[in-house]
XYZ file of C-alpha atoms in Angstrom:
107
model
C 68.309 166.006 35.014
C 72.095 165.968 35.337
C 73.882 162.637 34.580
C 75.388 161.076 37.868
C 79.099 162.145 36.632
C 78.392 165.796 35.802
C 76.784 166.006 39.287
C 79.590 165.011 41.266
C 81.973 167.232 42.990
C 84.751 168.391 40.528
C 87.288 167.290 43.054
C 86.149 163.946 43.419
C 85.778 163.373 39.734
C 89.568 164.717 39.512
C 90.723 162.234 42.210
C 89.040 159.364 40.344
C 90.343 160.375 36.980
C 93.954 160.374 38.439
C 93.796 157.096 39.948
C 92.201 155.482 36.866
C 95.287 157.111 34.913
C 97.856 155.608 37.459
C 96.096 152.188 37.046
C 96.092 152.333 33.317
C 99.694 153.578 33.159
C 100.872 150.630 35.372
C 99.074 148.110 33.566
C 100.277 149.248 30.113
C 103.776 150.112 31.158
C 106.780 148.035 30.526
C 108.767 146.657 33.704
C 111.014 149.599 33.785
C 108.397 152.225 33.643
C 106.263 150.366 36.025
C 108.983 150.297 38.296
C 109.520 154.096 37.997
C 105.792 154.665 38.541
C 105.844 152.620 41.672
C 108.816 154.338 42.938
C 107.283 157.615 42.381
C 103.736 157.180 42.894
C 103.392 154.555 45.790
C 104.782 156.819 48.337
C 102.434 159.539 47.297
C 99.332 157.307 47.670
C 100.454 156.059 50.950
C 100.844 159.707 52.097
C 97.267 160.618 50.766
C 95.846 157.617 52.516
C 97.581 158.534 55.842
C 96.144 161.964 55.343
C 92.599 160.795 54.820
C 93.065 158.481 57.812
C 94.350 161.060 60.215
C 91.118 162.170 61.683
C 90.118 158.707 62.148
C 90.909 156.071 64.913
C 89.788 155.566 68.524
C 89.517 157.767 71.288
C 89.853 156.552 74.965
C 86.530 154.761 74.857
C 87.257 152.922 71.569
C 85.277 154.932 69.410
C 85.933 156.734 66.298
C 85.414 160.484 66.349
C 84.603 160.914 62.736
C 82.511 157.699 62.120
C 79.281 159.180 63.764
C 76.045 156.779 63.685
C 73.013 158.612 64.833
C 72.692 161.676 66.955
C 74.339 160.584 70.055
C 75.842 157.169 69.010
C 79.278 156.597 67.701
C 80.629 153.622 65.951
C 82.939 151.322 67.899
C 86.373 150.791 66.157
C 87.618 149.747 63.660
C 85.899 152.663 62.111
C 84.777 152.504 58.458
C 87.636 154.390 57.144
C 90.287 152.068 58.629
C 88.270 148.891 57.987
C 87.819 150.018 54.161
C 91.734 150.715 53.953
C 92.364 147.575 55.544
C 90.208 145.274 53.285
C 91.546 147.064 50.215
C 95.005 146.292 51.226
C 94.342 142.824 51.350
C 95.038 142.623 55.102
C 92.925 140.458 57.465
C 90.659 142.073 59.429
C 91.497 141.596 63.137
C 88.620 139.888 65.266
C 86.768 142.146 67.904
C 84.694 141.134 70.826
C 81.241 142.062 70.322
C 79.901 144.684 72.854
C 76.664 143.650 74.548
C 74.022 146.226 74.623
C 72.299 146.816 78.014
C 68.569 147.049 78.136
C 66.638 149.612 80.138
C 64.626 148.129 82.924
C 61.016 148.471 82.102
C 59.094 150.751 84.393
């Protein structure tokens, strides 16, 4: 049986490795080097996040076209990608009004 790390997609492994390298570089860098890294890498990371989120968002009915739930059901925004990004960025999640589910009449 393959180990979990080797069973991953090589692209996924490479992305996680790069993120780990960036984190360690900033943690171990002096002030000037950390500033250089921030100036060079923060715009690239922000653009990467924008690219990931590009296919997400709400349609005319307030549903994310990418975050499907079940065969005919779709999640109501905020979609999972935007919610994860907002939580990771340390921003408070705006309150949403719960939608009421309509029950079908008994026949």
